[in-house]
C-alpha positions as a printed Julia matrix, in Angstrom:
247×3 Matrix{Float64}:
 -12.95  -81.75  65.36
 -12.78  -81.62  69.03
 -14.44  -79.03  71.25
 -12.16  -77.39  73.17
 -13.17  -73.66  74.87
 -11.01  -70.87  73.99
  -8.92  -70.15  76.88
  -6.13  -67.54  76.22
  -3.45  -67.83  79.03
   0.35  -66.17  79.55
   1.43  -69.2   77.44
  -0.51  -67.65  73.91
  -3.78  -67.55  72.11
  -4.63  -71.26  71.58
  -4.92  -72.39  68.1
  -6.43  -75.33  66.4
  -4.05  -77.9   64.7
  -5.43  -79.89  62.43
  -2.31  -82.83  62.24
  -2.46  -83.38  65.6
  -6.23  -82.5   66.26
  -5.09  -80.32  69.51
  -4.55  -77.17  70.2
  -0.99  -75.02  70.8
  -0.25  -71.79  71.57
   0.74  -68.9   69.65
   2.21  -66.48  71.85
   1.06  -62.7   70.93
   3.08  -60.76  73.23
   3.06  -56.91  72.12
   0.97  -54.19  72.06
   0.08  -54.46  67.92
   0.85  -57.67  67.29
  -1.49  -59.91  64.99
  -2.11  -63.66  64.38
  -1.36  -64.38  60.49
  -1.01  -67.8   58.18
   2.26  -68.55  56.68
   0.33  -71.79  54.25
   1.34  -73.87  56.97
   0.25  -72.83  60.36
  -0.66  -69.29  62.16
   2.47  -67.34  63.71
   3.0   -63.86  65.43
   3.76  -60.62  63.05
   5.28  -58.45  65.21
   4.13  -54.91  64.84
   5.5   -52.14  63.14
   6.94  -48.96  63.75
   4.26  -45.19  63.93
   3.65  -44.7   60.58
   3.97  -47.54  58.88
   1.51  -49.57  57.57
   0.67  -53.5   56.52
   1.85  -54.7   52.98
   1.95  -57.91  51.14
   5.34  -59.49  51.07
   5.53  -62.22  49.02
   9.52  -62.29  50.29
   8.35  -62.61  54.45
   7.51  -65.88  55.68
   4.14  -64.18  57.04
   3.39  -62.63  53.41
   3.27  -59.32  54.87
   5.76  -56.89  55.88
   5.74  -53.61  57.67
   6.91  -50.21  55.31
   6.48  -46.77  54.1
   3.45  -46.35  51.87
   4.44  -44.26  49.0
   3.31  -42.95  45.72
   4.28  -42.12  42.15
   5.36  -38.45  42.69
   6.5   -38.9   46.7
   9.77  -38.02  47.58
  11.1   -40.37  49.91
  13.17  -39.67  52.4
  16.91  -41.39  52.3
  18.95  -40.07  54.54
  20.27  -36.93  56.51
  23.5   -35.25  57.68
  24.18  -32.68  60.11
  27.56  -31.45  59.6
  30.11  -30.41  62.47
  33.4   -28.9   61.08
  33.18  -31.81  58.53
  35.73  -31.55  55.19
  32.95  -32.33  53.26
  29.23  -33.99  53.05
  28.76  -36.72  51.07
  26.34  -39.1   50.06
  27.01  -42.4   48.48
  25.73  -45.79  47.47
  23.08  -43.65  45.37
  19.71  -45.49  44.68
  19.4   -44.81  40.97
  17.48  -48.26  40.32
  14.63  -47.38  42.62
  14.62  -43.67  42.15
  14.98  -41.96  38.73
  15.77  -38.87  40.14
  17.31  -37.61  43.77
  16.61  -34.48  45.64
  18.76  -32.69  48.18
  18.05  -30.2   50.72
  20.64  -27.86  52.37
  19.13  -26.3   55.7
  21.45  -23.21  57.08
  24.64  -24.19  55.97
  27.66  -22.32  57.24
  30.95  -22.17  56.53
  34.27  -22.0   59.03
  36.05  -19.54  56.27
  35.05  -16.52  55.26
  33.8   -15.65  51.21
  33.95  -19.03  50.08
  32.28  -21.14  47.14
  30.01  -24.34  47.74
  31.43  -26.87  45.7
  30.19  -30.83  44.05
  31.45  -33.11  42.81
  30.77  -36.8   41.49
  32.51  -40.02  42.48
  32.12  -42.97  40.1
  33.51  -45.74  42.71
  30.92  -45.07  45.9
  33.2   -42.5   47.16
  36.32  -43.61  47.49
  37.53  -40.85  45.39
  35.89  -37.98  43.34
  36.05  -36.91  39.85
  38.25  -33.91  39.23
  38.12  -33.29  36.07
  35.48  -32.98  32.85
  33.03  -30.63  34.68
  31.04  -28.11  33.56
  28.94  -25.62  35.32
  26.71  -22.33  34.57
  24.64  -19.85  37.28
  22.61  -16.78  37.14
  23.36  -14.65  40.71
  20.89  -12.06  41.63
  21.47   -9.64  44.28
  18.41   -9.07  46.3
  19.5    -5.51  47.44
  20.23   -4.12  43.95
  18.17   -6.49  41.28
  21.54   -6.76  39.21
  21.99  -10.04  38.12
  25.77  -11.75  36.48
  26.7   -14.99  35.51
  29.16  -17.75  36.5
  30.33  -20.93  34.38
  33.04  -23.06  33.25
  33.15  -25.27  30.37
  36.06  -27.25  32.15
  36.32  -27.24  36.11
  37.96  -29.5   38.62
  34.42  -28.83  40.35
  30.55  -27.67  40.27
  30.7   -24.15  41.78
  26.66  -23.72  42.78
  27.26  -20.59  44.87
  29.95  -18.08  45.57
  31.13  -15.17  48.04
  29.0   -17.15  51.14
  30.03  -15.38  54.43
  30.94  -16.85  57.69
  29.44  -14.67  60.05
  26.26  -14.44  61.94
  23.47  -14.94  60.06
  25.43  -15.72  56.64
  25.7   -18.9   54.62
  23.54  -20.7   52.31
  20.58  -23.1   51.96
  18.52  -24.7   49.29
  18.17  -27.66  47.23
  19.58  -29.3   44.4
  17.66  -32.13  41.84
  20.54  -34.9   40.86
  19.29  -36.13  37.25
  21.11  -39.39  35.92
  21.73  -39.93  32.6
  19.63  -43.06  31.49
  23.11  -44.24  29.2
  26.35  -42.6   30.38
  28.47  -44.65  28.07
  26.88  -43.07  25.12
  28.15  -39.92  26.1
  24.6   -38.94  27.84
  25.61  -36.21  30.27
  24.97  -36.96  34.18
  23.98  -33.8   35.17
  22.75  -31.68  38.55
  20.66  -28.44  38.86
  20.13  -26.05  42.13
  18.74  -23.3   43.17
  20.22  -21.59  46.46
  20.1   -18.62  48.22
  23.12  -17.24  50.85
  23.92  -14.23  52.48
  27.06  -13.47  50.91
  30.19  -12.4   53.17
  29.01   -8.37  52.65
  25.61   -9.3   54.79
  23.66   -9.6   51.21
  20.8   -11.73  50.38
  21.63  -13.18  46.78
  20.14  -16.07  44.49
  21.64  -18.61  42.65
  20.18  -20.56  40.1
  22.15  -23.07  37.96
  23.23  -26.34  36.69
  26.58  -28.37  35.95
  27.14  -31.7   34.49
  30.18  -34.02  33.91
  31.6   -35.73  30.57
  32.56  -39.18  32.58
  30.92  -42.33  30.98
  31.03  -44.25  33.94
  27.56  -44.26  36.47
  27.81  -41.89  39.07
  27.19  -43.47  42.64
  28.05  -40.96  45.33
  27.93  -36.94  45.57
  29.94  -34.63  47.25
  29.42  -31.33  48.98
  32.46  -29.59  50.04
  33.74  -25.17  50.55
  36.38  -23.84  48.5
  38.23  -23.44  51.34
  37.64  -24.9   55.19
  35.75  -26.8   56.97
  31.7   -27.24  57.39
  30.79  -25.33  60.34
  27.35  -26.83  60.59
  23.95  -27.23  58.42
  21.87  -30.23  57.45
  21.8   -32.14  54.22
  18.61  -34.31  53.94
  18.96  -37.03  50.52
  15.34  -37.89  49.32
  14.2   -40.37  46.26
  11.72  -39.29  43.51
   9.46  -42.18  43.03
   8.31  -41.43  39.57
   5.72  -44.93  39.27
């Protein structure tokens, strides 16, 4: 081997090659970056983003790759909305191979129209339509004020109702979260189904809580959910999709 002194310059950190018995650079030219072996020869692995941290990839040319560390139990996050006067919120190209089950939060949502219902619905084709038939739904509605509790449910709906009366004004409309659950063999008739639990000041100034579930009789694999008012528009509110990593 020849002697050579290290001598790191703007062209890279010099590194020994062993076919040509010389030296060449490797330029390292972030803050972060590090000096890694492909099998063949060192190269530059740029470095990640806050947060993440340093995994083997046998995929990446390096070996490693730059992710999200995550554990059985996490719930990953997925992605967010913020509606805007939006028809509807919806979510599709659902990750059901990664994540057995999907969780949704609804922060402050508010409708344009007064005393409406939050509705969902299933699409079977990513979206580009949504299922408007075979649903069927059942809630228990407290009122916070009085303690008296009723019941809403259908055994066949063109829609999930998960909450009803929500008001429009100030301080009114509704928040919580709903747990998506697929069905593990829809073509046998295995029910896709969808629980919640919400709470929304109702259009009297009210605080009342739903809790409920609905399901629909399709056989075909879900892919996409919808979130949409009885009536009008989205005013605003934020929908945030996250993955259940159960192993």
């Amino acid at each position: 081997m020849t002697e050579n002194a290290l001598n790191i310059t703007t062209s890279g950190l010099p590194i020994y090659d062993s076919a040509t018995g010389d030296f060449a650079a490797v330029a390292l030219t972030t803050k972060g970056d590090a000096l890694v072996h492909n099998g063949t020869d060192y190269i530059r692995l740029a470095t990640g983003t806050n947060g993440e941290v340093l995994q083997a990839d046998s995929a990446q040319a390096s070996g490693l790759n730059w992710g999200s560390l995550s554990f059985a139990g996490d719930l990953i996050p997925i992605s967010n909305q913020s509606a805007s006067t939006s028809t509807s919120v919806d979510f599709t190209d659902l990750d059901l191979s990664t994540y057995g089950t999907l969780f949704i939060n609804l922060i402050s949502v508010h409708p344009v129209t007064d005393n409406v219902s939050l509705q969902v619905l299933f699409s079977t084709d990513n979206g580009s339509s949504f299922l408007s038939t075979g649903y069927q739904y059942a809630n228990r509605i407290v009122t916070a004020s009085t303690g008296s509790g009723t019941t809403a449910n259908s055994s066949s709906a063109t829609s999930m109702t998960a909450a009803s009366t929500i008001g429009n004004a100030t301080k009114e409309g509704v928040g919580g979260w709903f747990w998506y659950l697929p069905s593990s063999d829809p073509a046998a008739g295995m029910r896709q189904s969808i629980e919640w639990q919400l709470y929304l000041n109702n259009n009297n100034k009210s605080l009342v809580g739903t809790w409920g579930g609905g399901a629909n009789s399709t056989t075909s694999a879900i892919d996409a959910i919808r979130f949409q008012f009885s009536s009008g528009s989205i005013e605003s509110g934020d929908f945030y999709l996250y993955g259940y990593k159960a192993s």
